[in-house]
CSV table of N, CA and C in Angstrom, one decimal:
chain,number,residue,atom,x,y,z
E,2,MET,N,18.5,-42.1,-9.4
E,2,MET,CA,18.2,-41.0,-10.2
E,2,MET,C,16.7,-40.6,-10.0
E,3,ARG,N,15.9,-41.6,-9.9
E,3,ARG,CA,14.5,-41.3,-9.8
E,3,ARG,C,14.2,-40.6,-8.4
E,4,LYS,N,15.0,-40.9,-7.4
E,4,LYS,CA,14.8,-40.2,-6.1
E,4,LYS,C,15.2,-38.7,-6.2
E,5,VAL,N,16.1,-38.4,-7.0
E,5,VAL,CA,16.6,-37.0,-7.3
E,5,VAL,C,15.4,-36.2,-7.9
E,6,TYR,N,14.8,-36.8,-8.9
E,6,TYR,CA,13.7,-36.1,-9.6
E,6,TYR,C,12.5,-36.0,-8.7
E,7,THR,N,12.2,-37.0,-7.9
E,7,THR,CA,11.1,-36.9,-6.9
E,7,THR,C,11.3,-35.8,-6.0
E,8,LEU,N,12.6,-35.8,-5.4
E,8,LEU,CA,12.9,-34.7,-4.5
E,8,LEU,C,12.9,-33.4,-5.1
E,9,PHE,N,13.4,-33.2,-6.3
E,9,PHE,CA,13.3,-31.9,-7.0
E,9,PHE,C,11.9,-31.5,-7.2
E,10,ILE,N,11.0,-32.3,-7.6
E,10,ILE,CA,9.6,-31.9,-7.8
E,10,ILE,C,8.9,-31.6,-6.5
E,11,PHE,N,9.2,-32.3,-5.4
E,11,PHE,CA,8.7,-32.0,-4.1
E,11,PHE,C,9.1,-30.7,-3.6
E,12,LEU,N,10.4,-30.4,-3.7
E,12,LEU,CA,10.9,-29.1,-3.3
E,12,LEU,C,10.4,-28.0,-4.1
E,13,SER,N,10.3,-28.1,-5.4
E,13,SER,CA,9.7,-27.1,-6.3
E,13,SER,C,8.3,-26.8,-5.9
E,14,LEU,N,7.5,-27.8,-5.6
E,14,LEU,CA,6.1,-27.5,-5.2
E,14,LEU,C,6.0,-26.9,-3.9
E,15,PHE,N,6.9,-27.3,-3.0
E,15,PHE,CA,7.0,-26.7,-1.6
E,15,PHE,C,7.3,-25.2,-1.7
E,16,PHE,N,8.3,-24.8,-2.5
E,16,PHE,CA,8.7,-23.4,-2.6
E,16,PHE,C,7.7,-22.6,-3.3
E,17,LEU,N,7.1,-23.1,-4.4
E,17,LEU,CA,6.1,-22.4,-5.1
E,17,LEU,C,4.8,-22.2,-4.3
E,18,SER,N,4.5,-23.1,-3.5
E,18,SER,CA,3.2,-22.9,-2.7
E,18,SER,C,3.4,-21.8,-1.7
E,19,GLY,N,4.6,-21.4,-1.3
E,19,GLY,CA,4.8,-20.3,-0.3
E,19,GLY,C,4.9,-19.0,-1.0
E,20,CYS,N,5.0,-18.9,-2.3
E,20,CYS,CA,5.2,-17.7,-3.0
E,20,CYS,C,3.8,-17.0,-3.1
E,21,SER,N,3.8,-15.6,-3.3
E,21,SER,CA,2.6,-14.9,-3.5
E,21,SER,C,2.0,-15.2,-4.8
E,22,LYS,N,0.7,-15.4,-4.8
E,22,LYS,CA,0.0,-15.7,-6.1
E,22,LYS,C,-0.1,-14.5,-7.0
E,23,ASP,N,0.2,-13.3,-6.4
E,23,ASP,CA,0.2,-12.1,-7.2
E,23,ASP,C,1.2,-12.1,-8.4
E,24,LEU,N,2.2,-12.9,-8.2
E,24,LEU,CA,3.2,-12.9,-9.3
E,24,LEU,C,2.6,-13.4,-10.6
E,25,PHE,N,1.6,-14.2,-10.5
E,25,PHE,CA,1.0,-14.8,-11.7
E,25,PHE,C,-0.2,-13.9,-12.2
E,26,ARG,N,-0.6,-12.9,-11.5
E,26,ARG,CA,-1.7,-12.1,-11.9
E,26,ARG,C,-1.2,-10.9,-12.8
E,27,SER,N,-2.1,-10.5,-13.7
E,27,SER,CA,-1.7,-9.4,-14.6
E,27,SER,C,-1.6,-8.1,-13.8
E,28,TYR,N,-0.9,-7.1,-14.3
E,28,TYR,CA,-0.7,-5.8,-13.7
E,28,TYR,C,-2.1,-5.1,-13.5
E,29,GLU,N,-3.0,-5.3,-14.5
E,29,GLU,CA,-4.3,-4.7,-14.4
E,29,GLU,C,-5.1,-5.2,-13.2
E,30,ASN,N,-4.9,-6.5,-12.9
E,30,ASN,CA,-5.6,-7.0,-11.7
E,30,ASN,C,-4.9,-6.7,-10.4
E,31,ARG,N,-3.6,-6.7,-10.5
E,31,ARG,CA,-2.8,-6.4,-9.2
E,31,ARG,C,-3.0,-4.9,-8.7
E,32,ILE,N,-3.3,-4.0,-9.7
E,32,ILE,CA,-3.4,-2.6,-9.2
E,32,ILE,C,-4.7,-2.3,-8.6
E,33,VAL,N,-5.7,-3.1,-8.8
E,33,VAL,CA,-7.1,-2.8,-8.3
E,33,VAL,C,-7.0,-2.8,-6.8
E,34,GLY,N,-7.6,-1.7,-6.3
E,34,GLY,CA,-7.6,-1.4,-4.8
E,34,GLY,C,-7.1,0.0,-4.5
E,35,SER,N,-6.9,0.2,-3.2
E,35,SER,CA,-6.4,1.5,-2.7
E,35,SER,C,-4.9,1.5,-2.5
E,36,TRP,N,-4.3,2.6,-3.0
E,36,TRP,CA,-2.9,2.8,-2.9
E,36,TRP,C,-2.6,4.2,-2.5
E,37,LYS,N,-1.6,4.4,-1.6
E,37,LYS,CA,-1.2,5.7,-1.1
E,37,LYS,C,0.1,6.0,-1.7
E,38,VAL,N,0.3,7.3,-2.1
E,38,VAL,CA,1.6,7.7,-2.6
E,38,VAL,C,2.4,8.0,-1.4
E,39,THR,N,3.5,7.3,-1.2
E,39,THR,CA,4.3,7.4,0.0
E,39,THR,C,5.6,8.3,-0.2
E,40,ASN,N,6.1,8.3,-1.4
E,40,ASN,CA,7.4,9.0,-1.6
E,40,ASN,C,7.6,9.3,-3.1
E,41,VAL,N,8.3,10.3,-3.4
E,41,VAL,CA,8.7,10.6,-4.8
E,41,VAL,C,10.2,10.9,-4.7
E,42,ASN,N,11.0,10.1,-5.4
E,42,ASN,CA,12.5,10.2,-5.4
E,42,ASN,C,12.9,10.9,-6.7
E,43,ARG,N,13.9,11.7,-6.6
E,43,ARG,CA,14.5,12.3,-7.9
E,43,ARG,C,15.9,11.8,-8.0
E,44,LEU,N,16.3,11.4,-9.2
E,44,LEU,CA,17.6,11.0,-9.6
E,44,LEU,C,18.1,11.8,-10.8
E,45,GLY,N,19.1,12.6,-10.6
E,45,GLY,CA,19.6,13.4,-11.7
E,45,GLY,C,19.4,14.9,-11.3
E,46,ILE,N,19.7,15.7,-12.3
E,46,ILE,CA,19.5,17.2,-12.1
E,46,ILE,C,18.3,17.7,-12.7
E,47,GLY,N,17.8,18.8,-12.2
E,47,GLY,CA,16.5,19.3,-12.7
E,47,GLY,C,15.3,18.6,-12.2
E,48,GLY,N,14.2,19.0,-12.7
E,48,GLY,CA,12.9,18.3,-12.4
E,48,GLY,C,12.6,18.4,-10.9
E,49,ASN,N,11.6,19.1,-10.6
E,49,ASN,CA,11.2,19.3,-9.2
E,49,ASN,C,10.0,18.4,-8.9
E,50,PRO,N,10.1,17.4,-7.9
E,50,PRO,CA,9.0,16.6,-7.5
E,50,PRO,C,7.8,17.4,-7.0
E,51,GLU,N,8.0,18.6,-6.6
E,51,GLU,CA,6.8,19.4,-6.1
E,51,GLU,C,5.9,19.8,-7.3
E,52,ASN,N,6.4,19.8,-8.5
E,52,ASN,CA,5.6,20.1,-9.6
E,52,ASN,C,4.7,19.0,-10.2
E,53,LEU,N,4.9,17.8,-9.6
E,53,LEU,CA,4.1,16.6,-10.1
E,53,LEU,C,2.7,16.7,-9.6
E,54,PRO,N,1.8,16.3,-10.5
E,54,PRO,CA,0.3,16.4,-10.1
E,54,PRO,C,0.0,15.4,-9.0
E,55,PHE,N,0.7,14.2,-8.9
E,55,PHE,CA,0.4,13.2,-8.0
E,55,PHE,C,1.6,12.9,-7.1
E,56,ARG,N,1.9,13.8,-6.1
E,56,ARG,CA,3.0,13.6,-5.2
E,56,ARG,C,2.6,13.2,-3.8
E,57,ASP,N,1.3,13.2,-3.6
E,57,ASP,CA,0.7,12.9,-2.3
E,57,ASP,C,-0.7,12.3,-2.5
E,58,GLY,N,-1.3,11.8,-1.5
E,58,GLY,CA,-2.7,11.4,-1.7
E,58,GLY,C,-2.9,9.9,-1.8
E,59,THR,N,-4.2,9.5,-2.1
E,59,THR,CA,-4.6,8.1,-2.1
E,59,THR,C,-5.4,7.9,-3.4
E,60,PHE,N,-5.0,6.8,-4.1
E,60,PHE,CA,-5.8,6.4,-5.3
E,60,PHE,C,-6.6,5.1,-4.9
E,61,THR,N,-7.7,5.0,-5.5
E,61,THR,CA,-8.5,3.8,-5.6
E,61,THR,C,-8.7,3.4,-7.0
E,62,PHE,N,-8.0,2.4,-7.5
E,62,PHE,CA,-8.1,1.9,-8.8
E,62,PHE,C,-9.2,0.9,-8.9
E,63,ASN,N,-10.1,1.0,-9.8
E,63,ASN,CA,-11.2,0.1,-10.0
E,63,ASN,C,-10.9,-0.8,-11.2
E,64,SER,N,-11.5,-2.0,-11.2
E,64,SER,CA,-11.2,-3.0,-12.3
E,64,SER,C,-11.7,-2.6,-13.6
E,65,ASN,N,-12.7,-1.6,-13.7
E,65,ASN,CA,-13.2,-1.2,-15.0
E,65,ASN,C,-12.4,0.0,-15.6
E,66,GLY,N,-11.2,0.3,-15.0
E,66,GLY,CA,-10.4,1.4,-15.6
E,66,GLY,C,-10.7,2.8,-15.0
E,67,THR,N,-11.6,2.9,-14.1
E,67,THR,CA,-11.9,4.2,-13.4
E,67,THR,C,-11.1,4.3,-12.1
E,68,LEU,N,-11.0,5.5,-11.6
E,68,LEU,CA,-10.3,5.7,-10.3
E,68,LEU,C,-10.9,6.8,-9.6
E,69,THR,N,-10.6,6.9,-8.3
E,69,THR,CA,-10.9,8.0,-7.4
E,69,THR,C,-9.5,8.4,-6.8
E,70,TYR,N,-9.3,9.7,-6.8
E,70,TYR,CA,-8.0,10.2,-6.2
E,70,TYR,C,-8.4,11.2,-5.1
E,71,LEU,N,-7.9,11.1,-3.9
E,71,LEU,CA,-8.0,12.1,-2.9
E,71,LEU,C,-6.6,12.7,-2.7
E,72,ASP,N,-6.5,14.0,-2.9
E,72,ASP,CA,-5.3,14.7,-2.7
E,72,ASP,C,-5.0,14.9,-1.2
E,73,GLU,N,-3.9,15.6,-0.9
E,73,GLU,CA,-3.6,15.8,0.5
E,73,GLU,C,-4.5,16.7,1.2
E,74,PHE,N,-5.3,17.5,0.5
E,74,PHE,CA,-6.3,18.4,1.1
E,74,PHE,C,-7.7,17.8,1.1
E,75,ASN,N,-7.8,16.5,0.8
E,75,ASN,CA,-9.1,15.7,0.7
E,75,ASN,C,-10.0,16.2,-0.5
E,76,ASN,N,-9.4,16.8,-1.5
E,76,ASN,CA,-10.2,17.1,-2.7
E,76,ASN,C,-10.3,15.8,-3.5
E,77,SER,N,-11.5,15.6,-4.0
E,77,SER,CA,-11.8,14.3,-4.6
E,77,SER,C,-11.8,14.5,-6.1
E,78,TYR,N,-11.1,13.6,-6.8
E,78,TYR,CA,-11.0,13.6,-8.3
E,78,TYR,C,-11.5,12.3,-8.8
E,79,GLN,N,-12.2,12.3,-9.9
E,79,GLN,CA,-12.6,11.1,-10.6
E,79,GLN,C,-11.9,11.0,-11.9
E,80,GLY,N,-11.6,9.8,-12.3
E,80,GLY,CA,-10.9,9.7,-13.6
E,80,GLY,C,-10.7,8.3,-14.1
E,81,ASN,N,-9.7,8.1,-14.9
E,81,ASN,CA,-9.4,6.9,-15.6
E,81,ASN,C,-7.9,6.5,-15.5
E,82,TRP,N,-7.7,5.2,-15.6
E,82,TRP,CA,-6.3,4.7,-15.6
E,82,TRP,C,-6.1,3.6,-16.7
E,83,GLU,N,-5.0,3.5,-17.2
E,83,GLU,CA,-4.7,2.5,-18.2
E,83,GLU,C,-3.2,2.0,-18.1
E,84,ILE,N,-3.0,0.7,-18.2
E,84,ILE,CA,-1.7,0.1,-18.2
E,84,ILE,C,-1.5,-0.5,-19.6
E,85,SER,N,-0.4,-0.1,-20.3
E,85,SER,CA,-0.1,-0.6,-21.6
E,85,SER,C,1.3,-1.2,-21.5
E,86,ARG,N,1.5,-2.3,-22.3
E,86,ARG,CA,2.8,-3.0,-22.4
E,86,ARG,C,3.5,-2.5,-23.7
E,87,ILE,N,4.7,-2.1,-23.5
E,87,ILE,CA,5.5,-1.6,-24.6
E,87,ILE,C,6.7,-2.4,-24.8
E,88,ARG,N,7.0,-2.9,-25.9
E,88,ARG,CA,8.2,-3.6,-26.2
E,88,ARG,C,9.2,-2.8,-27.0
E,89,GLN,N,10.4,-2.6,-26.4
E,89,GLN,CA,11.4,-1.8,-27.0
E,89,GLN,C,12.7,-2.6,-27.0
E,90,ASP,N,13.2,-2.9,-28.2
E,90,ASP,CA,14.3,-3.8,-28.3
E,90,ASP,C,14.0,-5.1,-27.7
E,91,ASP,N,14.8,-5.5,-26.8
E,91,ASP,CA,14.5,-6.8,-26.1
E,91,ASP,C,13.8,-6.6,-24.7
E,92,ASN,N,13.4,-5.4,-24.5
E,92,ASN,CA,12.9,-5.1,-23.1
E,92,ASN,C,11.3,-4.9,-23.2
E,93,ASN,N,10.7,-5.4,-22.2
E,93,ASN,CA,9.2,-5.1,-22.1
E,93,ASN,C,9.1,-4.1,-20.9
E,94,ARG,N,8.2,-3.1,-21.0
E,94,ARG,CA,7.9,-2.3,-19.9
E,94,ARG,C,6.5,-2.0,-20.0
E,95,ARG,N,5.9,-1.6,-18.8
E,95,ARG,CA,4.5,-1.2,-18.7
E,95,ARG,C,4.4,0.2,-18.3
E,96,VAL,N,3.6,0.9,-19.1
E,96,VAL,CA,3.4,2.4,-18.9
E,96,VAL,C,2.0,2.5,-18.2
E,97,LEU,N,2.0,3.5,-17.3
E,97,LEU,CA,0.7,3.8,-16.5
E,97,LEU,C,0.3,5.2,-16.9
E,98,LYS,N,-1.0,5.3,-17.4
E,98,LYS,CA,-1.5,6.6,-17.7
E,98,LYS,C,-2.7,6.9,-16.7
E,99,ILE,N,-2.6,8.1,-16.1
E,99,ILE,CA,-3.6,8.5,-15.1
E,99,ILE,C,-4.2,9.8,-15.5
E,100,THR,N,-5.5,10.0,-15.5
E,100,THR,CA,-6.1,11.3,-15.6
E,100,THR,C,-7.2,11.4,-14.6
E,101,ALA,N,-7.3,12.5,-13.9
E,101,ALA,CA,-8.2,12.7,-12.8
E,101,ALA,C,-8.8,14.1,-12.9
E,102,ILE,N,-10.1,14.2,-12.6
E,102,ILE,CA,-10.8,15.6,-12.7
E,102,ILE,C,-11.5,15.8,-11.4
E,103,ASP,N,-11.3,17.0,-10.8
E,103,ASP,CA,-12.1,17.5,-9.8
E,103,ASP,C,-13.2,18.4,-10.4
E,104,PHE,N,-14.4,17.8,-10.4
E,104,PHE,CA,-15.5,18.5,-11.1
E,104,PHE,C,-16.0,19.7,-10.4
E,105,SER,N,-15.7,19.8,-9.1
E,105,SER,CA,-16.3,21.0,-8.3
E,105,SER,C,-15.4,22.2,-8.7
E,106,ASN,N,-14.2,22.1,-9.0
E,106,ASN,CA,-13.4,23.3,-9.3
E,106,ASN,C,-12.7,23.2,-10.7
E,107,GLN,N,-13.2,22.2,-11.5
E,107,GLN,CA,-12.7,22.0,-12.9
E,107,GLN,C,-11.2,21.8,-13.0
E,108,SER,N,-10.6,21.2,-12.1
E,108,SER,CA,-9.2,21.0,-12.1
E,108,SER,C,-8.9,19.6,-12.7
E,109,VAL,N,-7.9,19.5,-13.6
E,109,VAL,CA,-7.5,18.3,-14.3
E,109,VAL,C,-6.1,17.9,-13.9
E,110,LEU,N,-5.9,16.7,-13.5
E,110,LEU,CA,-4.5,16.2,-13.2
E,110,LEU,C,-4.3,15.0,-14.1
E,111,SER,N,-3.1,14.9,-14.7
E,111,SER,CA,-2.8,13.9,-15.6
E,111,SER,C,-1.3,13.6,-15.5
E,112,GLU,N,-0.9,12.3,-15.6
E,112,GLU,CA,0.5,11.9,-15.6
E,112,GLU,C,0.7,10.6,-16.5
E,113,TYR,N,1.8,10.6,-17.1
E,113,TYR,CA,2.2,9.4,-17.9
E,113,TYR,C,3.5,8.9,-17.3
E,114,TYR,N,3.4,7.7,-16.7
E,114,TYR,CA,4.5,7.1,-16.1
E,114,TYR,C,5.2,6.1,-17.2
E,115,ASP,N,6.5,6.4,-17.4
E,115,ASP,CA,7.2,5.6,-18.4
E,115,ASP,C,7.4,4.2,-18.1
E,116,ASP,N,7.3,3.8,-16.9
E,116,ASP,CA,7.5,2.4,-16.5
E,116,ASP,C,7.0,2.2,-15.1
E,117,MET,N,6.4,1.0,-14.9
E,117,MET,CA,5.9,0.7,-13.5
E,117,MET,C,6.3,-0.8,-13.2
E,118,ASN,N,6.6,-1.0,-11.9
E,118,ASN,CA,7.0,-2.4,-11.5
E,118,ASN,C,6.5,-2.6,-10.1
E,119,PHE,N,5.9,-3.8,-10.0
E,119,PHE,CA,5.5,-4.2,-8.7
E,119,PHE,C,6.7,-4.8,-7.9
E,120,ARG,N,6.8,-4.3,-6.7
E,120,ARG,CA,8.0,-4.8,-5.8
E,120,ARG,C,7.5,-5.8,-4.8
E,121,GLY,N,6.2,-6.1,-4.8
E,121,GLY,CA,5.6,-7.0,-3.8
E,121,GLY,C,4.1,-6.9,-3.9
E,122,THR,N,3.4,-7.5,-3.1
E,122,THR,CA,1.9,-7.5,-3.1
E,122,THR,C,1.4,-6.1,-2.8
E,123,ASP,N,2.1,-5.4,-1.9
E,123,ASP,CA,1.6,-4.2,-1.4
E,123,ASP,C,2.5,-3.0,-1.7
E,124,PHE,N,3.2,-3.1,-2.8
E,124,PHE,CA,4.2,-2.0,-3.1
E,124,PHE,C,4.5,-2.0,-4.6
E,125,PHE,N,4.3,-0.8,-5.3
E,125,PHE,CA,4.8,-0.7,-6.7
E,125,PHE,C,5.4,0.7,-6.8
E,126,VAL,N,6.2,0.8,-7.9
E,126,VAL,CA,6.8,2.1,-8.2
E,126,VAL,C,6.5,2.4,-9.7
E,127,ALA,N,6.4,3.7,-9.9
E,127,ALA,CA,6.1,4.2,-11.3
E,127,ALA,C,7.1,5.3,-11.6
E,128,ARG,N,7.7,5.2,-12.7
E,128,ARG,CA,8.8,6.1,-13.1
E,128,ARG,C,8.5,7.0,-14.2
E,129,ILE,N,9.0,8.2,-14.1
E,129,ILE,CA,8.9,9.3,-15.1
E,129,ILE,C,10.3,9.6,-15.5
E,130,ASP,N,10.6,9.4,-16.8
E,130,ASP,CA,11.9,9.7,-17.4
E,130,ASP,C,11.8,11.0,-18.1
E,131,ARG,N,12.6,12.0,-17.7
E,131,ARG,CA,12.7,13.3,-18.4
E,131,ARG,C,14.2,13.5,-18.7
E,132,PRO,N,14.5,14.4,-19.6
E,132,PRO,CA,15.9,14.7,-19.9
E,132,PRO,C,16.6,15.1,-18.6
E,133,LEU,N,17.7,14.4,-18.3
E,133,LEU,CA,18.6,14.6,-17.1
E,133,LEU,C,18.0,14.3,-15.8
E,134,VAL,N,16.8,13.7,-15.7
E,134,VAL,CA,16.2,13.4,-14.4
E,134,VAL,C,15.2,12.3,-14.5
E,135,ARG,N,15.2,11.5,-13.5
E,135,ARG,CA,14.2,10.4,-13.3
E,135,ARG,C,13.5,10.6,-12.0
E,136,LEU,N,12.2,10.6,-12.1
E,136,LEU,CA,11.3,10.7,-10.9
E,136,LEU,C,10.6,9.4,-10.7
E,137,THR,N,10.7,8.9,-9.5
E,137,THR,CA,10.1,7.6,-9.1
E,137,THR,C,9.1,7.8,-8.0
E,138,THR,N,7.8,7.4,-8.2
E,138,THR,CA,6.8,7.6,-7.3
E,138,THR,C,6.5,6.2,-6.7
E,139,HIS,N,6.5,6.2,-5.4
E,139,HIS,CA,6.3,4.9,-4.6
E,139,HIS,C,4.8,4.9,-4.1
E,140,PHE,N,4.1,3.7,-4.4
E,140,PHE,CA,2.8,3.5,-4.0
E,140,PHE,C,2.7,2.3,-3.0
E,141,ARG,N,1.9,2.4,-1.9
E,141,ARG,CA,1.8,1.3,-1.0
E,141,ARG,C,0.3,1.2,-0.6
E,142,ARG,N,-0.1,-0.1,-0.4
E,142,ARG,CA,-1.5,-0.4,0.1
E,142,ARG,C,-1.6,0.1,1.5
């Protein structure tokens, strides 16, 4: 019996050592860095992804809650981001709030993502839920 426990502990340590350490980091730490919007998917009827403020471009999320956003035309925006945890029934979800301002032309972009999930070290998705439609934005490093 003792051999079984020893083998179990050894195999557990072996498998855990190969896993990404990002799994144990908070979302606030995992998001820090540069991310490119690679795709926006629509599920349902209505809702046009072309009307979203962030459907293209690159974000740089800083650890102090600030960000820089470069849109597809290389316009630079400065702003803030925040991740909040919301508990609803037995489910936990994380919401992502982004606000960015282009001070040269006084343009303000803002989005509230109803849920976000990391799908790996270099990939996360953020979802917007609206009546009859779900829009999912894909971010990659």
